[in-house]
Amino acid sequence: MQPSKGRLRGGGAGQENRVEPLDGHDPFPAEEAGQPRYDDPWYDALASGWGESSGDGAQAQPMVPSARTEGATGAAAADVYLEVQRSAAFQEVRRRYRKFVVPASVAFFAWYVGYVVTATTAPELMERPVAGALNVAMVAGLGQFLSTFLLTWAFARHARLRRDRAALELRWDTQELTRGMSGGGS
C-alpha cells in the first residue's frame, strides 16, 4: 500500500474511533496521530501502520493487538469471534473451502509428481514425437502451465459461486455484533 503523504486514509468513508494505547501512554485522537483507525477488523494491516517505516528509514515496531490488556470490550469481542467460528454458517464456509481445495491440491500435486517421475524414469516415453519437433515431454510440460491456469480459474469460480456471499454475510454479522458491543453506531 502506498504511504498517504500526509493525507487521511479512507477519505472519511468509515467510522473513526480513538486510538487505543498499547504501551501505557494516554490515548489521543486518531486524526492527531495522522492514522485514522476503523472499526473494521479486516482493515488492511498496512493502513493501520503495520510494516510502514517510521520516517527515519527504520522499520516501525508493529502494534500487536493481542498485546493490549483485555478490557470488557476486548473480552466481549473475542467471545463474538469465537461464537462466529462455532456457528453453522462459518463451518459451512470452511467445509466448502476444504471440499474444493483438498482434492484439487492432491490432484495437482499428483499430476506434477507424475510428470517429474515419468520424465526421469521413462525418458524413452517422453521423447516420443507427437507432431513434428513436439514430443510427449513438451506437451506434458505445457500441460503443467495450462493446468495451473485452469486450477486458478476453477478456484476463483468456486469461491465466487459457493463461498464469497456466505463469507461476506458472516463478516457483516461479525462487524455488527462487535459494533453493538462497543456502543458505536454506523
PDB file of N, CA, C and O in Angstrom, residues 90-161:
ATOM      1  N   PHE A  90     -20.299 -20.472   9.517  1.00  0.00           N
ATOM      2  CA  PHE A  90     -18.842 -20.453   9.376  1.00  0.00           C
ATOM      3  C   PHE A  90     -18.325 -21.844   9.046  1.00  0.00           C
ATOM      4  O   PHE A  90     -17.472 -22.013   8.170  1.00  0.00           O
ATOM      5  N   GLN A  91     -18.836 -22.847   9.729  1.00  0.00           N
ATOM      6  CA  GLN A  91     -18.413 -24.218   9.469  1.00  0.00           C
ATOM      7  C   GLN A  91     -18.759 -24.641   8.040  1.00  0.00           C
ATOM      8  O   GLN A  91     -18.006 -25.378   7.401  1.00  0.00           O
ATOM      9  N   GLU A  92     -19.891 -24.158   7.533  1.00  0.00           N
ATOM     10  CA  GLU A  92     -20.278 -24.467   6.153  1.00  0.00           C
ATOM     11  C   GLU A  92     -19.313 -23.827   5.154  1.00  0.00           C
ATOM     12  O   GLU A  92     -18.909 -24.459   4.170  1.00  0.00           O
ATOM     13  N   VAL A  93     -18.912 -22.588   5.405  1.00  0.00           N
ATOM     14  CA  VAL A  93     -17.940 -21.925   4.526  1.00  0.00           C
ATOM     15  C   VAL A  93     -16.618 -22.684   4.550  1.00  0.00           C
ATOM     16  O   VAL A  93     -16.016 -22.939   3.492  1.00  0.00           O
ATOM     17  N   ARG A  94     -16.156 -23.073   5.716  1.00  0.00           N
ATOM     18  CA  ARG A  94     -14.906 -23.841   5.819  1.00  0.00           C
ATOM     19  C   ARG A  94     -15.023 -25.205   5.141  1.00  0.00           C
ATOM     20  O   ARG A  94     -14.101 -25.666   4.480  1.00  0.00           O
ATOM     21  N   ARG A  95     -16.186 -25.859   5.299  1.00  0.00           N
ATOM     22  CA  ARG A  95     -16.395 -27.158   4.670  1.00  0.00           C
ATOM     23  C   ARG A  95     -16.362 -27.039   3.148  1.00  0.00           C
ATOM     24  O   ARG A  95     -15.736 -27.845   2.467  1.00  0.00           O
ATOM     25  N   ARG A  96     -17.007 -26.013   2.597  1.00  0.00           N
ATOM     26  CA  ARG A  96     -16.986 -25.798   1.147  1.00  0.00           C
ATOM     27  C   ARG A  96     -15.579 -25.504   0.648  1.00  0.00           C
ATOM     28  O   ARG A  96     -15.194 -25.950  -0.425  1.00  0.00           O
ATOM     29  N   TYR A  97     -14.819 -24.737   1.425  1.00  0.00           N
ATOM     30  CA  TYR A  97     -13.437 -24.438   1.058  1.00  0.00           C
ATOM     31  C   TYR A  97     -12.606 -25.716   1.001  1.00  0.00           C
ATOM     32  O   TYR A  97     -11.928 -25.991   0.012  1.00  0.00           O
ATOM     33  N   ARG A  98     -12.691 -26.500   2.061  1.00  0.00           N
ATOM     34  CA  ARG A  98     -11.905 -27.747   2.115  1.00  0.00           C
ATOM     35  C   ARG A  98     -12.355 -28.747   1.057  1.00  0.00           C
ATOM     36  O   ARG A  98     -11.539 -29.480   0.505  1.00  0.00           O
ATOM     37  N   LYS A  99     -13.638 -28.787   0.774  1.00  0.00           N
ATOM     38  CA  LYS A  99     -14.174 -29.721  -0.205  1.00  0.00           C
ATOM     39  C   LYS A  99     -13.585 -29.476  -1.593  1.00  0.00           C
ATOM     40  O   LYS A  99     -13.451 -30.401  -2.380  1.00  0.00           O
ATOM     41  N   PHE A 100     -13.233 -28.237  -1.883  1.00  0.00           N
ATOM     42  CA  PHE A 100     -12.601 -27.939  -3.170  1.00  0.00           C
ATOM     43  C   PHE A 100     -11.084 -28.032  -3.083  1.00  0.00           C
ATOM     44  O   PHE A 100     -10.440 -28.640  -3.929  1.00  0.00           O
ATOM     45  N   VAL A 101     -10.501 -27.416  -2.078  1.00  0.00           N
ATOM     46  CA  VAL A 101      -9.047 -27.253  -2.024  1.00  0.00           C
ATOM     47  C   VAL A 101      -8.308 -28.570  -1.808  1.00  0.00           C
ATOM     48  O   VAL A 101      -7.290 -28.819  -2.460  1.00  0.00           O
ATOM     49  N   VAL A 102      -8.771 -29.417  -0.940  1.00  0.00           N
ATOM     50  CA  VAL A 102      -8.048 -30.665  -0.653  1.00  0.00           C
ATOM     51  C   VAL A 102      -7.971 -31.561  -1.883  1.00  0.00           C
ATOM     52  O   VAL A 102      -6.874 -31.958  -2.296  1.00  0.00           O
ATOM     53  N   PRO A 103      -9.090 -31.892  -2.543  1.00  0.00           N
ATOM     54  CA  PRO A 103      -8.962 -32.739  -3.735  1.00  0.00           C
ATOM     55  C   PRO A 103      -8.177 -32.061  -4.864  1.00  0.00           C
ATOM     56  O   PRO A 103      -7.397 -32.721  -5.563  1.00  0.00           O
ATOM     57  N   ALA A 104      -8.374 -30.755  -5.055  1.00  0.00           N
ATOM     58  CA  ALA A 104      -7.656 -30.050  -6.119  1.00  0.00           C
ATOM     59  C   ALA A 104      -6.155 -30.052  -5.850  1.00  0.00           C
ATOM     60  O   ALA A 104      -5.352 -30.249  -6.778  1.00  0.00           O
ATOM     61  N   SER A 105      -5.761 -29.853  -4.605  1.00  0.00           N
ATOM     62  CA  SER A 105      -4.333 -29.866  -4.263  1.00  0.00           C
ATOM     63  C   SER A 105      -3.725 -31.250  -4.464  1.00  0.00           C
ATOM     64  O   SER A 105      -2.622 -31.373  -5.005  1.00  0.00           O
ATOM     65  N   VAL A 106      -4.442 -32.275  -4.040  1.00  0.00           N
ATOM     66  CA  VAL A 106      -3.948 -33.647  -4.205  1.00  0.00           C
ATOM     67  C   VAL A 106      -3.813 -33.987  -5.681  1.00  0.00           C
ATOM     68  O   VAL A 106      -2.788 -34.531  -6.125  1.00  0.00           O
ATOM     69  N   ALA A 107      -4.823 -33.645  -6.480  1.00  0.00           N
ATOM     70  CA  ALA A 107      -4.782 -33.948  -7.911  1.00  0.00           C
ATOM     71  C   ALA A 107      -3.654 -33.189  -8.603  1.00  0.00           C
ATOM     72  O   ALA A 107      -2.916 -33.760  -9.419  1.00  0.00           O
ATOM     73  N   PHE A 108      -3.501 -31.911  -8.274  1.00  0.00           N
ATOM     74  CA  PHE A 108      -2.463 -31.116  -8.927  1.00  0.00           C
ATOM     75  C   PHE A 108      -1.071 -31.619  -8.529  1.00  0.00           C
ATOM     76  O   PHE A 108      -0.173 -31.719  -9.369  1.00  0.00           O
ATOM     77  N   PHE A 109      -0.881 -31.955  -7.264  1.00  0.00           N
ATOM     78  CA  PHE A 109       0.410 -32.467  -6.809  1.00  0.00           C
ATOM     79  C   PHE A 109       0.724 -33.817  -7.463  1.00  0.00           C
ATOM     80  O   PHE A 109       1.859 -34.067  -7.877  1.00  0.00           O
ATOM     81  N   ALA A 110      -0.290 -34.681  -7.578  1.00  0.00           N
ATOM     82  CA  ALA A 110      -0.089 -35.982  -8.234  1.00  0.00           C
ATOM     83  C   ALA A 110       0.275 -35.799  -9.708  1.00  0.00           C
ATOM     84  O   ALA A 110       1.156 -36.494 -10.236  1.00  0.00           O
ATOM     85  N   TRP A 111      -0.365 -34.854 -10.374  1.00  0.00           N
ATOM     86  CA  TRP A 111      -0.067 -34.550 -11.774  1.00  0.00           C
ATOM     87  C   TRP A 111       1.377 -34.052 -11.914  1.00  0.00           C
ATOM     88  O   TRP A 111       2.104 -34.469 -12.806  1.00  0.00           O
ATOM     89  N   TYR A 112       1.796 -33.178 -11.022  1.00  0.00           N
ATOM     90  CA  TYR A 112       3.164 -32.647 -11.074  1.00  0.00           C
ATOM     91  C   TYR A 112       4.195 -33.749 -10.801  1.00  0.00           C
ATOM     92  O   TYR A 112       5.166 -33.904 -11.541  1.00  0.00           O
ATOM     93  N   VAL A 113       3.981 -34.507  -9.736  1.00  0.00           N
ATOM     94  CA  VAL A 113       4.922 -35.581  -9.394  1.00  0.00           C
ATOM     95  C   VAL A 113       4.938 -36.643 -10.489  1.00  0.00           C
ATOM     96  O   VAL A 113       6.002 -37.173 -10.843  1.00  0.00           O
ATOM     97  N   GLY A 114       3.784 -36.951 -11.057  1.00  0.00           N
ATOM     98  CA  GLY A 114       3.721 -37.907 -12.158  1.00  0.00           C
ATOM     99  C   GLY A 114       4.539 -37.469 -13.352  1.00  0.00           C
ATOM    100  O   GLY A 114       5.246 -38.277 -13.982  1.00  0.00           O
ATOM    101  N   TYR A 115       4.483 -36.188 -13.648  1.00  0.00           N
ATOM    102  CA  TYR A 115       5.278 -35.641 -14.752  1.00  0.00           C
ATOM    103  C   TYR A 115       6.774 -35.780 -14.468  1.00  0.00           C
ATOM    104  O   TYR A 115       7.547 -36.237 -15.319  1.00  0.00           O
ATOM    105  N   VAL A 116       7.200 -35.408 -13.280  1.00  0.00           N
ATOM    106  CA  VAL A 116       8.620 -35.468 -12.920  1.00  0.00           C
ATOM    107  C   VAL A 116       9.111 -36.915 -12.882  1.00  0.00           C
ATOM    108  O   VAL A 116      10.181 -37.230 -13.420  1.00  0.00           O
ATOM    109  N   VAL A 117       8.336 -37.798 -12.270  1.00  0.00           N
ATOM    110  CA  VAL A 117       8.740 -39.202 -12.175  1.00  0.00           C
ATOM    111  C   VAL A 117       8.804 -39.837 -13.563  1.00  0.00           C
ATOM    112  O   VAL A 117       9.754 -40.561 -13.893  1.00  0.00           O
ATOM    113  N   THR A 118       7.823 -39.556 -14.403  1.00  0.00           N
ATOM    114  CA  THR A 118       7.833 -40.115 -15.759  1.00  0.00           C
ATOM    115  C   THR A 118       9.006 -39.583 -16.562  1.00  0.00           C
ATOM    116  O   THR A 118       9.645 -40.338 -17.315  1.00  0.00           O
ATOM    117  N   ALA A 119       9.325 -38.316 -16.400  1.00  0.00           N
ATOM    118  CA  ALA A 119      10.448 -37.732 -17.136  1.00  0.00           C
ATOM    119  C   ALA A 119      11.773 -38.353 -16.723  1.00  0.00           C
ATOM    120  O   ALA A 119      12.682 -38.495 -17.551  1.00  0.00           O
ATOM    121  N   THR A 120      11.898 -38.755 -15.464  1.00  0.00           N
ATOM    122  CA  THR A 120      13.168 -39.322 -15.004  1.00  0.00           C
ATOM    123  C   THR A 120      13.246 -40.839 -15.169  1.00  0.00           C
ATOM    124  O   THR A 120      14.325 -41.379 -15.392  1.00  0.00           O
ATOM    125  N   THR A 121      12.113 -41.526 -15.075  1.00  0.00           N
ATOM    126  CA  THR A 121      12.160 -42.992 -15.139  1.00  0.00           C
ATOM    127  C   THR A 121      11.851 -43.553 -16.524  1.00  0.00           C
ATOM    128  O   THR A 121      12.224 -44.696 -16.807  1.00  0.00           O
ATOM    129  N   ALA A 122      11.163 -42.796 -17.351  1.00  0.00           N
ATOM    130  CA  ALA A 122      10.809 -43.295 -18.684  1.00  0.00           C
ATOM    131  C   ALA A 122      11.156 -42.263 -19.750  1.00  0.00           C
ATOM    132  O   ALA A 122      10.274 -41.721 -20.422  1.00  0.00           O
ATOM    133  N   PRO A 123      12.450 -41.997 -19.950  1.00  0.00           N
ATOM    134  CA  PRO A 123      12.814 -40.976 -20.946  1.00  0.00           C
ATOM    135  C   PRO A 123      12.424 -41.377 -22.369  1.00  0.00           C
ATOM    136  O   PRO A 123      12.131 -40.507 -23.189  1.00  0.00           O
ATOM    137  N   GLU A 124      12.383 -42.682 -22.644  1.00  0.00           N
ATOM    138  CA  GLU A 124      12.017 -43.113 -23.996  1.00  0.00           C
ATOM    139  C   GLU A 124      10.550 -42.776 -24.291  1.00  0.00           C
ATOM    140  O   GLU A 124      10.195 -42.463 -25.428  1.00  0.00           O
ATOM    141  N   LEU A 125       9.683 -42.839 -23.278  1.00  0.00           N
ATOM    142  CA  LEU A 125       8.295 -42.440 -23.459  1.00  0.00           C
ATOM    143  C   LEU A 125       8.189 -40.936 -23.697  1.00  0.00           C
ATOM    144  O   LEU A 125       7.433 -40.497 -24.574  1.00  0.00           O
ATOM    145  N   MET A 126       8.951 -40.166 -22.939  1.00  0.00           N
ATOM    146  CA  MET A 126       8.870 -38.711 -23.030  1.00  0.00           C
ATOM    147  C   MET A 126       9.437 -38.166 -24.342  1.00  0.00           C
ATOM    148  O   MET A 126       9.047 -37.087 -24.771  1.00  0.00           O
ATOM    149  N   GLU A 127      10.344 -38.921 -25.009  1.00  0.00           N
ATOM    150  CA  GLU A 127      10.921 -38.394 -26.245  1.00  0.00           C
ATOM    151  C   GLU A 127      10.161 -38.838 -27.488  1.00  0.00           C
ATOM    152  O   GLU A 127      10.556 -38.479 -28.592  1.00  0.00           O
ATOM    153  N   ARG A 128       9.050 -39.530 -27.313  1.00  0.00           N
ATOM    154  CA  ARG A 128       8.238 -39.910 -28.474  1.00  0.00           C
ATOM    155  C   ARG A 128       7.659 -38.663 -29.133  1.00  0.00           C
ATOM    156  O   ARG A 128       7.076 -37.811 -28.475  1.00  0.00           O
ATOM    157  N   PRO A 129       7.798 -38.569 -30.444  1.00  0.00           N
ATOM    158  CA  PRO A 129       7.264 -37.387 -31.138  1.00  0.00           C
ATOM    159  C   PRO A 129       5.736 -37.403 -31.183  1.00  0.00           C
ATOM    160  O   PRO A 129       5.120 -38.453 -31.330  1.00  0.00           O
ATOM    161  N   VAL A 130       5.147 -36.222 -31.034  1.00  0.00           N
ATOM    162  CA  VAL A 130       3.703 -36.063 -31.130  1.00  0.00           C
ATOM    163  C   VAL A 130       3.354 -35.440 -32.471  1.00  0.00           C
ATOM    164  O   VAL A 130       2.512 -35.943 -33.206  1.00  0.00           O
ATOM    165  N   ALA A 131       4.004 -34.319 -32.779  1.00  0.00           N
ATOM    166  CA  ALA A 131       3.784 -33.639 -34.053  1.00  0.00           C
ATOM    167  C   ALA A 131       5.052 -32.859 -34.383  1.00  0.00           C
ATOM    168  O   ALA A 131       5.381 -31.888 -33.691  1.00  0.00           O
ATOM    169  N   GLY A 132       5.767 -33.262 -35.391  1.00  0.00           N
ATOM    170  CA  GLY A 132       6.987 -32.572 -35.791  1.00  0.00           C
ATOM    171  C   GLY A 132       8.027 -32.657 -34.690  1.00  0.00           C
ATOM    172  O   GLY A 132       8.406 -33.741 -34.248  1.00  0.00           O
ATOM    173  N   ALA A 133       8.520 -31.489 -34.249  1.00  0.00           N
ATOM    174  CA  ALA A 133       9.540 -31.436 -33.200  1.00  0.00           C
ATOM    175  C   ALA A 133       8.933 -31.493 -31.804  1.00  0.00           C
ATOM    176  O   ALA A 133       9.654 -31.512 -30.809  1.00  0.00           O
ATOM    177  N   LEU A 134       7.628 -31.537 -31.725  1.00  0.00           N
ATOM    178  CA  LEU A 134       6.923 -31.561 -30.443  1.00  0.00           C
ATOM    179  C   LEU A 134       6.849 -33.000 -29.935  1.00  0.00           C
ATOM    180  O   LEU A 134       6.343 -33.884 -30.618  1.00  0.00           O
ATOM    181  N   ASN A 135       7.373 -33.259 -28.727  1.00  0.00           N
ATOM    182  CA  ASN A 135       7.328 -34.604 -28.169  1.00  0.00           C
ATOM    183  C   ASN A 135       6.428 -34.644 -26.931  1.00  0.00           C
ATOM    184  O   ASN A 135       5.874 -33.624 -26.510  1.00  0.00           O
ATOM    185  N   VAL A 136       6.267 -35.814 -26.347  1.00  0.00           N
ATOM    186  CA  VAL A 136       5.377 -36.009 -25.193  1.00  0.00           C
ATOM    187  C   VAL A 136       5.808 -35.144 -24.005  1.00  0.00           C
ATOM    188  O   VAL A 136       4.964 -34.565 -23.311  1.00  0.00           O
ATOM    189  N   ALA A 137       7.106 -35.004 -23.773  1.00  0.00           N
ATOM    190  CA  ALA A 137       7.600 -34.196 -22.646  1.00  0.00           C
ATOM    191  C   ALA A 137       7.196 -32.733 -22.800  1.00  0.00           C
ATOM    192  O   ALA A 137       6.805 -32.083 -21.818  1.00  0.00           O
ATOM    193  N   MET A 138       7.294 -32.214 -24.024  1.00  0.00           N
ATOM    194  CA  MET A 138       6.905 -30.815 -24.239  1.00  0.00           C
ATOM    195  C   MET A 138       5.403 -30.615 -24.045  1.00  0.00           C
ATOM    196  O   MET A 138       4.975 -29.625 -23.457  1.00  0.00           O
ATOM    197  N   VAL A 139       4.626 -31.548 -24.549  1.00  0.00           N
ATOM    198  CA  VAL A 139       3.169 -31.452 -24.389  1.00  0.00           C
ATOM    199  C   VAL A 139       2.800 -31.529 -22.902  1.00  0.00           C
ATOM    200  O   VAL A 139       1.981 -30.742 -22.411  1.00  0.00           O
ATOM    201  N   ALA A 140       3.397 -32.456 -22.172  1.00  0.00           N
ATOM    202  CA  ALA A 140       3.115 -32.578 -20.737  1.00  0.00           C
ATOM    203  C   ALA A 140       3.600 -31.343 -19.981  1.00  0.00           C
ATOM    204  O   ALA A 140       2.930 -30.875 -19.051  1.00  0.00           O
ATOM    205  N   GLY A 141       4.756 -30.794 -20.360  1.00  0.00           N
ATOM    206  CA  GLY A 141       5.261 -29.577 -19.712  1.00  0.00           C
ATOM    207  C   GLY A 141       4.341 -28.393 -19.944  1.00  0.00           C
ATOM    208  O   GLY A 141       4.057 -27.614 -19.026  1.00  0.00           O
ATOM    209  N   LEU A 142       3.864 -28.228 -21.173  1.00  0.00           N
ATOM    210  CA  LEU A 142       2.902 -27.160 -21.454  1.00  0.00           C
ATOM    211  C   LEU A 142       1.575 -27.427 -20.740  1.00  0.00           C
ATOM    212  O   LEU A 142       0.884 -26.495 -20.322  1.00  0.00           O
ATOM    213  N   GLY A 143       1.250 -28.710 -20.576  1.00  0.00           N
ATOM    214  CA  GLY A 143       0.049 -29.071 -19.818  1.00  0.00           C
ATOM    215  C   GLY A 143       0.142 -28.653 -18.357  1.00  0.00           C
ATOM    216  O   GLY A 143      -0.873 -28.342 -17.732  1.00  0.00           O
ATOM    217  N   GLN A 144       1.359 -28.625 -17.823  1.00  0.00           N
ATOM    218  CA  GLN A 144       1.549 -28.147 -16.445  1.00  0.00           C
ATOM    219  C   GLN A 144       1.122 -26.677 -16.335  1.00  0.00           C
ATOM    220  O   GLN A 144       0.437 -26.288 -15.393  1.00  0.00           O
ATOM    221  N   PHE A 145       1.548 -25.863 -17.303  1.00  0.00           N
ATOM    222  CA  PHE A 145       1.151 -24.446 -17.290  1.00  0.00           C
ATOM    223  C   PHE A 145      -0.352 -24.307 -17.464  1.00  0.00           C
ATOM    224  O   PHE A 145      -1.008 -23.541 -16.742  1.00  0.00           O
ATOM    225  N   LEU A 146      -0.908 -25.030 -18.413  1.00  0.00           N
ATOM    226  CA  LEU A 146      -2.335 -24.954 -18.669  1.00  0.00           C
ATOM    227  C   LEU A 146      -3.141 -25.388 -17.440  1.00  0.00           C
ATOM    228  O   LEU A 146      -4.118 -24.731 -17.064  1.00  0.00           O
ATOM    229  N   SER A 147      -2.715 -26.461 -16.795  1.00  0.00           N
ATOM    230  CA  SER A 147      -3.447 -26.928 -15.614  1.00  0.00           C
ATOM    231  C   SER A 147      -3.353 -25.931 -14.459  1.00  0.00           C
ATOM    232  O   SER A 147      -4.299 -25.800 -13.679  1.00  0.00           O
ATOM    233  N   THR A 148      -2.247 -25.207 -14.357  1.00  0.00           N
ATOM    234  CA  THR A 148      -2.131 -24.167 -13.320  1.00  0.00           C
ATOM    235  C   THR A 148      -3.161 -23.073 -13.546  1.00  0.00           C
ATOM    236  O   THR A 148      -3.857 -22.649 -12.612  1.00  0.00           O
ATOM    237  N   PHE A 149      -3.279 -22.607 -14.793  1.00  0.00           N
ATOM    238  CA  PHE A 149      -4.263 -21.567 -15.095  1.00  0.00           C
ATOM    239  C   PHE A 149      -5.687 -22.069 -14.910  1.00  0.00           C
ATOM    240  O   PHE A 149      -6.542 -21.355 -14.376  1.00  0.00           O
ATOM    241  N   LEU A 150      -5.951 -23.304 -15.322  1.00  0.00           N
ATOM    242  CA  LEU A 150      -7.288 -23.867 -15.143  1.00  0.00           C
ATOM    243  C   LEU A 150      -7.647 -24.027 -13.671  1.00  0.00           C
ATOM    244  O   LEU A 150      -8.785 -23.763 -13.268  1.00  0.00           O
ATOM    245  N   LEU A 151      -6.694 -24.451 -12.867  1.00  0.00           N
ATOM    246  CA  LEU A 151      -6.950 -24.601 -11.436  1.00  0.00           C
ATOM    247  C   LEU A 151      -7.213 -23.248 -10.779  1.00  0.00           C
ATOM    248  O   LEU A 151      -8.106 -23.118  -9.935  1.00  0.00           O
ATOM    249  N   THR A 152      -6.470 -22.230 -11.176  1.00  0.00           N
ATOM    250  CA  THR A 152      -6.696 -20.886 -10.639  1.00  0.00           C
ATOM    251  C   THR A 152      -8.086 -20.388 -11.014  1.00  0.00           C
ATOM    252  O   THR A 152      -8.814 -19.835 -10.172  1.00  0.00           O
ATOM    253  N   TRP A 153      -8.474 -20.583 -12.267  1.00  0.00           N
ATOM    254  CA  TRP A 153      -9.804 -20.171 -12.711  1.00  0.00           C
ATOM    255  C   TRP A 153     -10.884 -20.932 -11.940  1.00  0.00           C
ATOM    256  O   TRP A 153     -11.871 -20.334 -11.499  1.00  0.00           O
ATOM    257  N   ALA A 154     -10.708 -22.246 -11.793  1.00  0.00           N
ATOM    258  CA  ALA A 154     -11.700 -23.064 -11.083  1.00  0.00           C
ATOM    259  C   ALA A 154     -11.821 -22.642  -9.616  1.00  0.00           C
ATOM    260  O   ALA A 154     -12.929 -22.589  -9.067  1.00  0.00           O
ATOM    261  N   PHE A 155     -10.689 -22.315  -8.979  1.00  0.00           N
ATOM    262  CA  PHE A 155     -10.730 -21.874  -7.578  1.00  0.00           C
ATOM    263  C   PHE A 155     -11.483 -20.555  -7.451  1.00  0.00           C
ATOM    264  O   PHE A 155     -12.326 -20.396  -6.569  1.00  0.00           O
ATOM    265  N   ALA A 156     -11.187 -19.599  -8.331  1.00  0.00           N
ATOM    266  CA  ALA A 156     -11.867 -18.301  -8.276  1.00  0.00           C
ATOM    267  C   ALA A 156     -13.365 -18.461  -8.541  1.00  0.00           C
ATOM    268  O   ALA A 156     -14.198 -17.829  -7.872  1.00  0.00           O
ATOM    269  N   ARG A 157     -13.722 -19.303  -9.482  1.00  0.00           N
ATOM    270  CA  ARG A 157     -15.135 -19.535  -9.793  1.00  0.00           C
ATOM    271  C   ARG A 157     -15.839 -20.207  -8.612  1.00  0.00           C
ATOM    272  O   ARG A 157     -16.950 -19.824  -8.239  1.00  0.00           O
ATOM    273  N   HIS A 158     -15.208 -21.207  -8.036  1.00  0.00           N
ATOM    274  CA  HIS A 158     -15.795 -21.898  -6.881  1.00  0.00           C
ATOM    275  C   HIS A 158     -15.992 -20.927  -5.715  1.00  0.00           C
ATOM    276  O   HIS A 158     -17.034 -20.949  -5.050  1.00  0.00           O
ATOM    277  N   ALA A 159     -15.002 -20.082  -5.470  1.00  0.00           N
ATOM    278  CA  ALA A 159     -15.117 -19.107  -4.380  1.00  0.00           C
ATOM    279  C   ALA A 159     -16.271 -18.145  -4.653  1.00  0.00           C
ATOM    280  O   ALA A 159     -17.070 -17.854  -3.754  1.00  0.00           O
ATOM    281  N   ARG A 160     -16.366 -17.663  -5.880  1.00  0.00           N
ATOM    282  CA  ARG A 160     -17.423 -16.704  -6.223  1.00  0.00           C
ATOM    283  C   ARG A 160     -18.805 -17.329  -6.088  1.00  0.00           C
ATOM    284  O   ARG A 160     -19.728 -16.704  -5.559  1.00  0.00           O
ATOM    285  N   LEU A 161     -18.966 -18.564  -6.544  1.00  0.00           N
ATOM    286  CA  LEU A 161     -20.288 -19.186  -6.558  1.00  0.00           C
ATOM    287  C   LEU A 161     -20.672 -19.846  -5.242  1.00  0.00           C
ATOM    288  O   LEU A 161     -21.858 -19.914  -4.907  1.00  0.00           O
TER     289      LEU A 161
END
